[in-house]
mmCIF file of C-alpha atoms and ligand atoms in Angstrom:
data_model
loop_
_atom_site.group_PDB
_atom_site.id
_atom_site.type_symbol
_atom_site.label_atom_id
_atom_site.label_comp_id
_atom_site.label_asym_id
_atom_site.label_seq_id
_atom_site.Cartn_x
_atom_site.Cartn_y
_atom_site.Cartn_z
ATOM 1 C CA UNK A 119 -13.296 20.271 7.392
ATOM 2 C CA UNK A 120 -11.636 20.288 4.000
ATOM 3 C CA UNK A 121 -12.130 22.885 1.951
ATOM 4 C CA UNK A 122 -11.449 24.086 -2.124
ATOM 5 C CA UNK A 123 -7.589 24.267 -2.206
ATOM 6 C CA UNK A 124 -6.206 26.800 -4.094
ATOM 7 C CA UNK A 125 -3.997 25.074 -6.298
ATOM 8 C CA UNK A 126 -7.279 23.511 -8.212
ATOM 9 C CA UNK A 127 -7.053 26.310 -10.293
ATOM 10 C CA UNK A 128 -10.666 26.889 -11.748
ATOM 11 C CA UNK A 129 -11.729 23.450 -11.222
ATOM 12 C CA UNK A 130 -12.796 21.499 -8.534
ATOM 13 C CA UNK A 131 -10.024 18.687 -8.886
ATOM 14 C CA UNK A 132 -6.443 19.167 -8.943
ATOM 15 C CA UNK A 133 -5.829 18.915 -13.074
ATOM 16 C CA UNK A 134 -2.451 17.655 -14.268
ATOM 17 C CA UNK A 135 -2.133 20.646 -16.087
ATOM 18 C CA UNK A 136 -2.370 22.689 -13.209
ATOM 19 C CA UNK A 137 0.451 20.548 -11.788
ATOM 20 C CA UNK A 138 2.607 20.922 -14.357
ATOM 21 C CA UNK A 139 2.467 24.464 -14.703
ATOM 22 C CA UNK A 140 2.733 25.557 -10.982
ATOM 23 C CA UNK A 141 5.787 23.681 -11.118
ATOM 24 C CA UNK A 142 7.190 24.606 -14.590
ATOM 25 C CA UNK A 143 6.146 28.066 -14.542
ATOM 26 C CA UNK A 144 4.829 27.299 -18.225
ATOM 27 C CA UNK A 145 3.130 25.007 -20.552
ATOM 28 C CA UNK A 146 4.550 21.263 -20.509
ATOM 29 C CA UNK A 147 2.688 18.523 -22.325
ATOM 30 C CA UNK A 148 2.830 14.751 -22.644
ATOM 31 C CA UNK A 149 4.768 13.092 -25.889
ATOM 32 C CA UNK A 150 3.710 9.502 -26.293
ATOM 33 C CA UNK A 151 6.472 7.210 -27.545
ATOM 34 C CA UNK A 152 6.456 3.939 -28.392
ATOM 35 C CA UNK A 153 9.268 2.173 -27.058
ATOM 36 C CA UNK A 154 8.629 -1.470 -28.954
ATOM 37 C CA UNK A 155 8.358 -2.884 -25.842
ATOM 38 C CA UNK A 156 6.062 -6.158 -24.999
ATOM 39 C CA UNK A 157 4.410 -6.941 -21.985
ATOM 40 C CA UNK A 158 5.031 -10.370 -19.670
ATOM 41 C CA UNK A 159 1.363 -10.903 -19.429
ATOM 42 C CA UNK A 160 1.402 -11.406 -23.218
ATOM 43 C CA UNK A 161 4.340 -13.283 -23.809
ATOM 44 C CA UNK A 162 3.748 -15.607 -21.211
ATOM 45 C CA UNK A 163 6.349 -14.888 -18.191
ATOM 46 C CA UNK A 164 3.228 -13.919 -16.193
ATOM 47 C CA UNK A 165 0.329 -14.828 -18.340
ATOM 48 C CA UNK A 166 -0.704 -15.056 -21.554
ATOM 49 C CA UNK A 167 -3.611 -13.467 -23.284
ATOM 50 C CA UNK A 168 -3.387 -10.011 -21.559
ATOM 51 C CA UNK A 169 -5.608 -8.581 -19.397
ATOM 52 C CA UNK A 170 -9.153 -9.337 -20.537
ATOM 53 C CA UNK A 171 -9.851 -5.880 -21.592
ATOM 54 C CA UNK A 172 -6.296 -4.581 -23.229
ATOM 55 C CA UNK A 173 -6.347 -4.307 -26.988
ATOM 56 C CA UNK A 174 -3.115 -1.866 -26.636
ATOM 57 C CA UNK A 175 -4.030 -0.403 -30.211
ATOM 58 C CA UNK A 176 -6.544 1.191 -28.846
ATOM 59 C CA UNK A 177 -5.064 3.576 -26.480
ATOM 60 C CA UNK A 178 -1.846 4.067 -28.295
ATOM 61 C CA UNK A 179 -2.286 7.311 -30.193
ATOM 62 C CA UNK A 180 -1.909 6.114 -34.373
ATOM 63 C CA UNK A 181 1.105 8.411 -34.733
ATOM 64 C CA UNK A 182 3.106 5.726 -32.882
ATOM 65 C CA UNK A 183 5.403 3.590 -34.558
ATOM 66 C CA UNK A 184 7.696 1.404 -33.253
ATOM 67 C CA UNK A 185 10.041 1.077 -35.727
ATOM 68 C CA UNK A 186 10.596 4.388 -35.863
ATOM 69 C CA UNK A 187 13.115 5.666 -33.362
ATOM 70 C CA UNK A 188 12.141 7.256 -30.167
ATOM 71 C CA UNK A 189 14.245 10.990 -31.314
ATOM 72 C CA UNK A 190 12.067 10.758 -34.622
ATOM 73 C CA UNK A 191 8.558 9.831 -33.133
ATOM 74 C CA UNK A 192 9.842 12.981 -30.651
ATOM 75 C CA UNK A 193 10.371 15.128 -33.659
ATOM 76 C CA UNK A 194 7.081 14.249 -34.978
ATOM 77 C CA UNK A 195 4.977 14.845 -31.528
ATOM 78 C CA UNK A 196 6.849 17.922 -31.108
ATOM 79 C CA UNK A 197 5.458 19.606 -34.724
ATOM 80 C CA UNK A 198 1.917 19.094 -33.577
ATOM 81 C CA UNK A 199 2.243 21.276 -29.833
ATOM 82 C CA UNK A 200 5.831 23.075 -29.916
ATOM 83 C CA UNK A 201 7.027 23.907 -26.393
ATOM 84 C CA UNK A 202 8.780 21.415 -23.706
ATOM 85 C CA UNK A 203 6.963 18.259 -22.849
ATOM 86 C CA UNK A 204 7.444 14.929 -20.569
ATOM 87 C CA UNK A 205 8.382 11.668 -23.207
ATOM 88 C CA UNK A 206 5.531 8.999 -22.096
ATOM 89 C CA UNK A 207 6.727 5.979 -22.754
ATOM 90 C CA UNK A 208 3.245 4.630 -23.423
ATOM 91 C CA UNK A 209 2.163 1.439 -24.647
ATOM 92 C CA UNK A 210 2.790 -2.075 -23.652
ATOM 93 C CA UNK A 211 5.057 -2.470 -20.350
ATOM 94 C CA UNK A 212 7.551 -0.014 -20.471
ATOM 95 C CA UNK A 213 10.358 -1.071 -18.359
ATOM 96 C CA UNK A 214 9.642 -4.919 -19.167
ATOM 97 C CA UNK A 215 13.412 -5.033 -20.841
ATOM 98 C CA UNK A 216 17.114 -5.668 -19.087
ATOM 99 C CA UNK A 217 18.650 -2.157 -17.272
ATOM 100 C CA UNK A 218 21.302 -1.845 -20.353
ATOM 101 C CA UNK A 219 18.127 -1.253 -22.898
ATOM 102 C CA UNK A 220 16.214 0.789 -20.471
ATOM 103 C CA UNK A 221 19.131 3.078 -20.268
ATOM 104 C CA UNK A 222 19.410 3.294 -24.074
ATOM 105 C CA UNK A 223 16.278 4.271 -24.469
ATOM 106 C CA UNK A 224 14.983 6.875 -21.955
ATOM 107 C CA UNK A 225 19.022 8.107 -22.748
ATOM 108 C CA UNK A 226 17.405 8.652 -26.268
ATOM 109 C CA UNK A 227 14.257 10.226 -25.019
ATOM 110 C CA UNK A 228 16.420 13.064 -22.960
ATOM 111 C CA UNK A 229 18.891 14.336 -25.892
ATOM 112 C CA UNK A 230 15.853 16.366 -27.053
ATOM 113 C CA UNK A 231 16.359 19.474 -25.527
ATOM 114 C CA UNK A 232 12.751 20.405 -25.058
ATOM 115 C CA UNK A 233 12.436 17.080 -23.213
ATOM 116 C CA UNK A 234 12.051 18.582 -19.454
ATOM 117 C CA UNK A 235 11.467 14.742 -17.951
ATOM 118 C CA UNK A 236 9.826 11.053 -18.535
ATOM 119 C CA UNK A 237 6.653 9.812 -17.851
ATOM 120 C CA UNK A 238 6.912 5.328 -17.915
ATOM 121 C CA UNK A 239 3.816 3.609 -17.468
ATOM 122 C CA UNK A 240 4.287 -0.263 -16.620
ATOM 123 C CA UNK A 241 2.973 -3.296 -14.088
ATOM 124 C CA UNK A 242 3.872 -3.511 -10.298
ATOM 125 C CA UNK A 243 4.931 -6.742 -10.821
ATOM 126 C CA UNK A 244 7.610 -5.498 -13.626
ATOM 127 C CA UNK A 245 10.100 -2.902 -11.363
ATOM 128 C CA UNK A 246 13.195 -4.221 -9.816
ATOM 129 C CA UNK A 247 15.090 -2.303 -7.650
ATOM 130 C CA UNK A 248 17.904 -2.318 -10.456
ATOM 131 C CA UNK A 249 15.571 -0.516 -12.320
ATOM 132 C CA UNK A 250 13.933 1.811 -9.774
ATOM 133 C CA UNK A 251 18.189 2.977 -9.475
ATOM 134 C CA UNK A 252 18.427 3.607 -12.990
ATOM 135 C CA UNK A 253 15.184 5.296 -13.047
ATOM 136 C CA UNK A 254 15.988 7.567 -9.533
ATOM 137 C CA UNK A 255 18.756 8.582 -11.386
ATOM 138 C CA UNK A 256 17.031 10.237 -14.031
ATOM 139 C CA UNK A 257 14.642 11.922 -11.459
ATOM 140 C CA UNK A 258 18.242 13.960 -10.068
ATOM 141 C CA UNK A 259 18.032 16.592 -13.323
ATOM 142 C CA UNK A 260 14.390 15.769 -14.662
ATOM 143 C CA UNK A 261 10.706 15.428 -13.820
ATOM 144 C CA UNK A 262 9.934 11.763 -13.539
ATOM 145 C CA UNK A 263 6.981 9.956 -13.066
ATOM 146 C CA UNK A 264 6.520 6.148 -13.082
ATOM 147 C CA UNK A 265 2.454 4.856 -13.978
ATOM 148 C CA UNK A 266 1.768 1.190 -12.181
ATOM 149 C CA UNK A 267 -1.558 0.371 -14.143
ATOM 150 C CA UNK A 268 -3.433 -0.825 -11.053
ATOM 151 C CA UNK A 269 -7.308 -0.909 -12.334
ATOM 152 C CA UNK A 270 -8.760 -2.279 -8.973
ATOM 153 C CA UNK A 271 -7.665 -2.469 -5.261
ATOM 154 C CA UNK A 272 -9.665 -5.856 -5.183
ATOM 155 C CA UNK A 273 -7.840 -9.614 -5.563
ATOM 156 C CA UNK A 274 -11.181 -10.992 -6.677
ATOM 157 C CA UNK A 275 -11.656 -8.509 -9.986
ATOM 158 C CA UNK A 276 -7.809 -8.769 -10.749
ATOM 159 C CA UNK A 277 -8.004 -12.336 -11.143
ATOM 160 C CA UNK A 278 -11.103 -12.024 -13.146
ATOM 161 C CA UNK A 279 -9.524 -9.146 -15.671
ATOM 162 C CA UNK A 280 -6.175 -11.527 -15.651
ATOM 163 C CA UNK A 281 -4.226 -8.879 -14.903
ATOM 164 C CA UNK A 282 -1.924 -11.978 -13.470
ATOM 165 C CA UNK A 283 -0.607 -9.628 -10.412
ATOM 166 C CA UNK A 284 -1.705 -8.612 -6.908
ATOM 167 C CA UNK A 285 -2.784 -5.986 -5.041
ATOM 168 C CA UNK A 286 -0.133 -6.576 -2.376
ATOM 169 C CA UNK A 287 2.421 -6.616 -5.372
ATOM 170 C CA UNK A 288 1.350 -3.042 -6.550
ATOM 171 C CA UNK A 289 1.704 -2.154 -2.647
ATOM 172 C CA UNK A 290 5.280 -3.142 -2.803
ATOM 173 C CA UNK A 291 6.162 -1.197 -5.843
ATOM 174 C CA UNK A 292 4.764 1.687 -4.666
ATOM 175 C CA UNK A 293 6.740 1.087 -1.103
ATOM 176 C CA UNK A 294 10.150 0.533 -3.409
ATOM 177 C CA UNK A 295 9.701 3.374 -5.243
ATOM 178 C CA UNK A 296 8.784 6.016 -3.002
ATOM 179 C CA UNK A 297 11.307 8.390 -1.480
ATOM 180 C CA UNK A 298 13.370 8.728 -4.689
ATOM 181 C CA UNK A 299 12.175 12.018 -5.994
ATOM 182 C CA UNK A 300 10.349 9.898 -8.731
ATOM 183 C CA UNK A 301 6.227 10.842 -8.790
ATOM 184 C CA UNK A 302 4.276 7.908 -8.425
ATOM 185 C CA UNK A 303 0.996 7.588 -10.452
ATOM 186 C CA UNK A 304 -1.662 5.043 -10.934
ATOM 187 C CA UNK A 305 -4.783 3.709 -13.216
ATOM 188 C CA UNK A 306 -8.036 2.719 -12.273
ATOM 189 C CA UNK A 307 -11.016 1.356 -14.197
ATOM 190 C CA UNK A 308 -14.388 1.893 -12.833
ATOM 191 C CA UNK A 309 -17.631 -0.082 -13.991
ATOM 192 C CA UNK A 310 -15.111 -3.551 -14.572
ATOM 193 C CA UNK A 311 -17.278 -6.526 -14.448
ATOM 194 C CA UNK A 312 -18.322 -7.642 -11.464
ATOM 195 C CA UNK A 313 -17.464 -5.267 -8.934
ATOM 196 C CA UNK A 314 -20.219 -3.072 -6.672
ATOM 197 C CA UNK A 315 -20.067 0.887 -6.529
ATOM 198 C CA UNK A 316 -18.798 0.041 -2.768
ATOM 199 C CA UNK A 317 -15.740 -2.066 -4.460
ATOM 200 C CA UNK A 318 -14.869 0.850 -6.394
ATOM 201 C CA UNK A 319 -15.148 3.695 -3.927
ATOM 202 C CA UNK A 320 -13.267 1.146 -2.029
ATOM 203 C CA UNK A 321 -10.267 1.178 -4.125
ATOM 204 C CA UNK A 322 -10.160 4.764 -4.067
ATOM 205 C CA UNK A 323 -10.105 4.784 -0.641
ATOM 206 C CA UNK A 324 -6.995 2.269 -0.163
ATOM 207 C CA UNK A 325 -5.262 4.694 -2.718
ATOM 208 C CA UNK A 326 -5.777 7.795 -1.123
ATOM 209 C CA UNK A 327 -4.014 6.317 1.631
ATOM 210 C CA UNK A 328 -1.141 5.357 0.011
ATOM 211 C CA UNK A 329 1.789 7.649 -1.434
ATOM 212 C CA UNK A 330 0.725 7.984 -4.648
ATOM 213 C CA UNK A 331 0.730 11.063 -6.083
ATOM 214 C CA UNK A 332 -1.318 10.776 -9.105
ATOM 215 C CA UNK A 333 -3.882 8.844 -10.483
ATOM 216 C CA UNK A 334 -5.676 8.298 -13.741
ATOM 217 C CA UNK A 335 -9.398 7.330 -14.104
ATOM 218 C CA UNK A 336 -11.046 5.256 -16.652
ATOM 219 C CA UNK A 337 -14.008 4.135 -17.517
ATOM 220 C CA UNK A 338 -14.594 0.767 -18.994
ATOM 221 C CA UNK A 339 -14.708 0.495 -22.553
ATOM 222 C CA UNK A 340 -15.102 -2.470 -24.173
ATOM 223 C CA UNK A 341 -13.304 -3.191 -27.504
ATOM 224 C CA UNK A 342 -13.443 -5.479 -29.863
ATOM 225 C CA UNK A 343 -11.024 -8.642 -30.241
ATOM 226 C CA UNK A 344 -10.278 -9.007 -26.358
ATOM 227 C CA UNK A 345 -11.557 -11.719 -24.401
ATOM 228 C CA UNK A 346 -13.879 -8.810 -22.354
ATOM 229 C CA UNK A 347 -15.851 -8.616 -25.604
ATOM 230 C CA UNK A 348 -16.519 -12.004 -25.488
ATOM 231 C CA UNK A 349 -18.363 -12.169 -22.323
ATOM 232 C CA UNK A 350 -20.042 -8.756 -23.026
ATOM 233 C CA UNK A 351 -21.555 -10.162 -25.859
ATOM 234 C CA UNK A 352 -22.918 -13.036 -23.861
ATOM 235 C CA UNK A 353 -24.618 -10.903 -21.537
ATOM 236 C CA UNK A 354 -22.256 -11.438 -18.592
ATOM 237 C CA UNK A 355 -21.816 -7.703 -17.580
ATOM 238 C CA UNK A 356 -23.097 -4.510 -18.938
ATOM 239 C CA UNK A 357 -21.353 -1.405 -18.832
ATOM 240 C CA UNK A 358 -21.352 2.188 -17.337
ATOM 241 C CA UNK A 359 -24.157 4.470 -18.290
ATOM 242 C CA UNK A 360 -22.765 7.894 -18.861
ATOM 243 C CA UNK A 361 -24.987 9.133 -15.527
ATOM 244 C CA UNK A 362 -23.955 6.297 -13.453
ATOM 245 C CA UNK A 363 -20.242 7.427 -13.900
ATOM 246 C CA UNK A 364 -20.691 10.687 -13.820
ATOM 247 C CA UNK A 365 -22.125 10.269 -10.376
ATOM 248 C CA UNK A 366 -19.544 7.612 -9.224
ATOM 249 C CA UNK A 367 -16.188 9.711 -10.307
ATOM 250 C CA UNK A 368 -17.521 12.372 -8.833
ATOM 251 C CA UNK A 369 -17.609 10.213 -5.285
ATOM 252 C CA UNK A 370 -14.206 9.005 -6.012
ATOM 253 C CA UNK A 371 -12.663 12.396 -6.946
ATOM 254 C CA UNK A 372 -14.456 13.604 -3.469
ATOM 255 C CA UNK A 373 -12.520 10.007 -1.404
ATOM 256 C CA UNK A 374 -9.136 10.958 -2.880
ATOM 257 C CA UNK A 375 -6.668 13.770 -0.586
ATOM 258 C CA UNK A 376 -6.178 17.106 -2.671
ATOM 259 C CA UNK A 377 -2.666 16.753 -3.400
ATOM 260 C CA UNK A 378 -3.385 13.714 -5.214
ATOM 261 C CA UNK A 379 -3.426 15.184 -9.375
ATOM 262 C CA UNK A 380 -5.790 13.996 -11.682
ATOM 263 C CA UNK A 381 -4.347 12.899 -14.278
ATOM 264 C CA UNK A 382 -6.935 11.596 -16.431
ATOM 265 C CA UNK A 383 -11.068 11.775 -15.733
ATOM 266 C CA UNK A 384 -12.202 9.128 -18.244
ATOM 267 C CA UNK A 385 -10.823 6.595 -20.675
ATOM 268 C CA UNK A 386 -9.538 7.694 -24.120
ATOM 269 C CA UNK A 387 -10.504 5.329 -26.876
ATOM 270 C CA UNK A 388 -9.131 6.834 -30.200
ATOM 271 C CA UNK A 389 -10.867 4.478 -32.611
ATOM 272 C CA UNK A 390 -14.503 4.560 -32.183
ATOM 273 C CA UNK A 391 -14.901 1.935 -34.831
ATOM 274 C CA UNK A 392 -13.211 -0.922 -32.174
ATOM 275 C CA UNK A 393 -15.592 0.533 -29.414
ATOM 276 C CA UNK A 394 -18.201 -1.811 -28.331
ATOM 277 C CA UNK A 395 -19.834 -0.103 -25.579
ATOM 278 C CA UNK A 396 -20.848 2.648 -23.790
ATOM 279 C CA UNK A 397 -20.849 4.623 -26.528
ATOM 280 C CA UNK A 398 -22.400 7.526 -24.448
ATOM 281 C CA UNK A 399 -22.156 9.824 -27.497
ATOM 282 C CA UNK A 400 -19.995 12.832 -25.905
ATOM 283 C CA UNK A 401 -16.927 13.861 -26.861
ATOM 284 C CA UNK A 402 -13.702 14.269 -24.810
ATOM 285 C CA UNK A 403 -14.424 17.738 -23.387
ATOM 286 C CA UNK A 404 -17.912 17.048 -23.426
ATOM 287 C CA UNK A 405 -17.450 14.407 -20.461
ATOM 288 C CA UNK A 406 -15.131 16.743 -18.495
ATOM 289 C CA UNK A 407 -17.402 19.790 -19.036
ATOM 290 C CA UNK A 408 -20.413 17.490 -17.762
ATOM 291 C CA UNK A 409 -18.283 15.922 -14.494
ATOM 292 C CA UNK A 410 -17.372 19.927 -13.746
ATOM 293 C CA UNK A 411 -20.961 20.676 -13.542
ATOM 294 C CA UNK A 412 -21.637 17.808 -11.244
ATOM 295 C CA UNK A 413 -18.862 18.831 -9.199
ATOM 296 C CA UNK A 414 -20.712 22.068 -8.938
ATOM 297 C CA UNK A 415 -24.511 20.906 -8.675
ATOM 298 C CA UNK A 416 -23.375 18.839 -5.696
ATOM 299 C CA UNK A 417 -21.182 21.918 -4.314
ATOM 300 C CA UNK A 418 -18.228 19.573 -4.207
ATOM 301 C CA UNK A 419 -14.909 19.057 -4.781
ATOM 302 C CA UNK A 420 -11.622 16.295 -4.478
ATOM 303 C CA UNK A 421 -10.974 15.595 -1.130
ATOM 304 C CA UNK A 422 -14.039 16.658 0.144
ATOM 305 C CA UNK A 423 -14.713 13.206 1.674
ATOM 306 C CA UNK A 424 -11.519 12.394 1.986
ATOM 307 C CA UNK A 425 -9.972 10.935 5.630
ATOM 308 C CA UNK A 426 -6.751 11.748 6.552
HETATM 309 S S1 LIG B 74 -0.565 -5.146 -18.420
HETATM 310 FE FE1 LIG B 74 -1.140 -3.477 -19.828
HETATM 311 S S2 LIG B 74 -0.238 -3.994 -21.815
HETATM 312 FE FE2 LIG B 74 -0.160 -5.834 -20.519
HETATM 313 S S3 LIG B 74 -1.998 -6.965 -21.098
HETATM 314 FE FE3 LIG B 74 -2.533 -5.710 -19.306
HETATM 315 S S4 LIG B 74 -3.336 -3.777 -20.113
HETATM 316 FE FE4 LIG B 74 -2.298 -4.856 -21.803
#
């Protein structure tokens, strides 16, 4: 039977941070960058529109600028925390440009000399081996990790969000890029419209048996301006109540193996005043504090359920 590993620290899921510093041997944090990059489901290579929940605004810390170059948004992230961090090349699709600009710019992100590696969230659908090269050859003298924004394991809700890719797609990124020293990590949503506690403890499942090595959780928010607004205010789905996630991120955390790190235990939305629903009322640490204790009331832990 699986039991509490070690390396949770004091919590009952493996936390990033605890990640980071058992293999730093001190503090390293995340610097969000904007890049200037687009994405092809906006622009119309893949789709148009977007995915029917992304106003990218709101998870883009208001720091950002993308006008302002990636060494000077650095400089400004690093005033706020000191100390060596990852560059997250955050918003948008971040590799979603030809290998020549790539290089330029996660070239830029590296001359920092507290930057001790790169964090590059993008689609599955949006990583050629070309890039995966130029990528693995970063991941020779630096911590690297790539983010495929996944959101569901299920065909059905990915055409409904118009997230204009598959689920086998985001299997064959993850194939490509494994075995290149690059960390792989992924995004979920739970509570999206139209999919069953069962679909989402489902998509944990397929995860935990893939080789992934971490994974963020969110919890639908819905914002205003996107399409998902639209049908929220119609009626056509309602969202999470704070209990009902608490409960069902709890399962999920239990489903996934304990070497998977948590990245992220909730969404982040920085501008309440675009936030539609849930607005549950709790702050940041608020949520995690409350998910700990659940952990605890139900004397489990990540991995508990998990099937090897
Ligand atoms: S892939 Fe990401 S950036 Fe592009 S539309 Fe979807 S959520 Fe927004």
């Amino acid at each position: 039977m699986v039991k509490l590993s070690h390396h949770f620290g004091s919590k009952r899921y493996y936390p990033f941070s605890q990640f980071l510093r058992g293999r730093f041997g001190y503090r390293v944090y995340k610097l969000p960058v904007d890049a200037g990059f687009t994405c092809p489901n906006r622009d119309g290579k893949v789709g148009y529109g977007g995915c029917t929940y992304c106003y990218n605004p709101s998870f883009s810390p208001p720091t950002l600028r993308e006008e302002v170059s990636i060494l000077d948004q650095i400089q400004l992230g690093k005033r706020k925390k000191g100390g060596k961090f990852l560059v997250y090349f955050q918003p948008f699709t971040n590799t979603y440009a030809d290998v020549d600009t790539l290089k330029r710019l996660y070239d830029e992100a590296l001359q920092d000399d507290e930057t001790v590696g790169l964090c590059i969230g993008t689609r599955p659908d949006c990583i050629s081996d070309e890039i995966l090269l130029l990528i693995e050859s970063y991941a020779k003298n630096y911590h690297v990790w790539i983010e495929y924004g996944l959101q569901s394991a299920h065909d059905k809700t990915l055409r409904l969000i118009n997230r204009c890719h598959s689920f086998s797609q985001f299997e064959d990124a993850v194939y490509r890029t494994q075995n290149r020293n690059i960390f792989i990590c992924t995004h979920i949503i739970l509570g999206l419209p139209g999919e069953t506690r069962e679909d989402m403890l489902e998509t944990a499942s397929i995860l935990s048996h893939l080789p992934i090595d971490g994974i963020k959780i969110h919890h639908l928010q819905v914002i205003e301006n996107t399409k998902m607004a639209k049908d929220f205010k119609k009626g056509k789905f309602n969202t999470l109540s704070f209990d009902e996630y608490q409960s069902l991120v709890v399962d999920v955390l239990e489903l996934l193996p304990q070497n998977m790190v948590i990245q992220r235990l909730m969404g982040d939305v920085l501008d309440e005043k675009i936030l539609i629903s849930p607005r549950w009322n709790l702050k940041k640490h608020e949520v995690l504090n409350l998910i700990d204790k659940e952990l605890i009331r139900r004397d489990t832990y990540q991995g508990a359920m998990y099937e090897d």
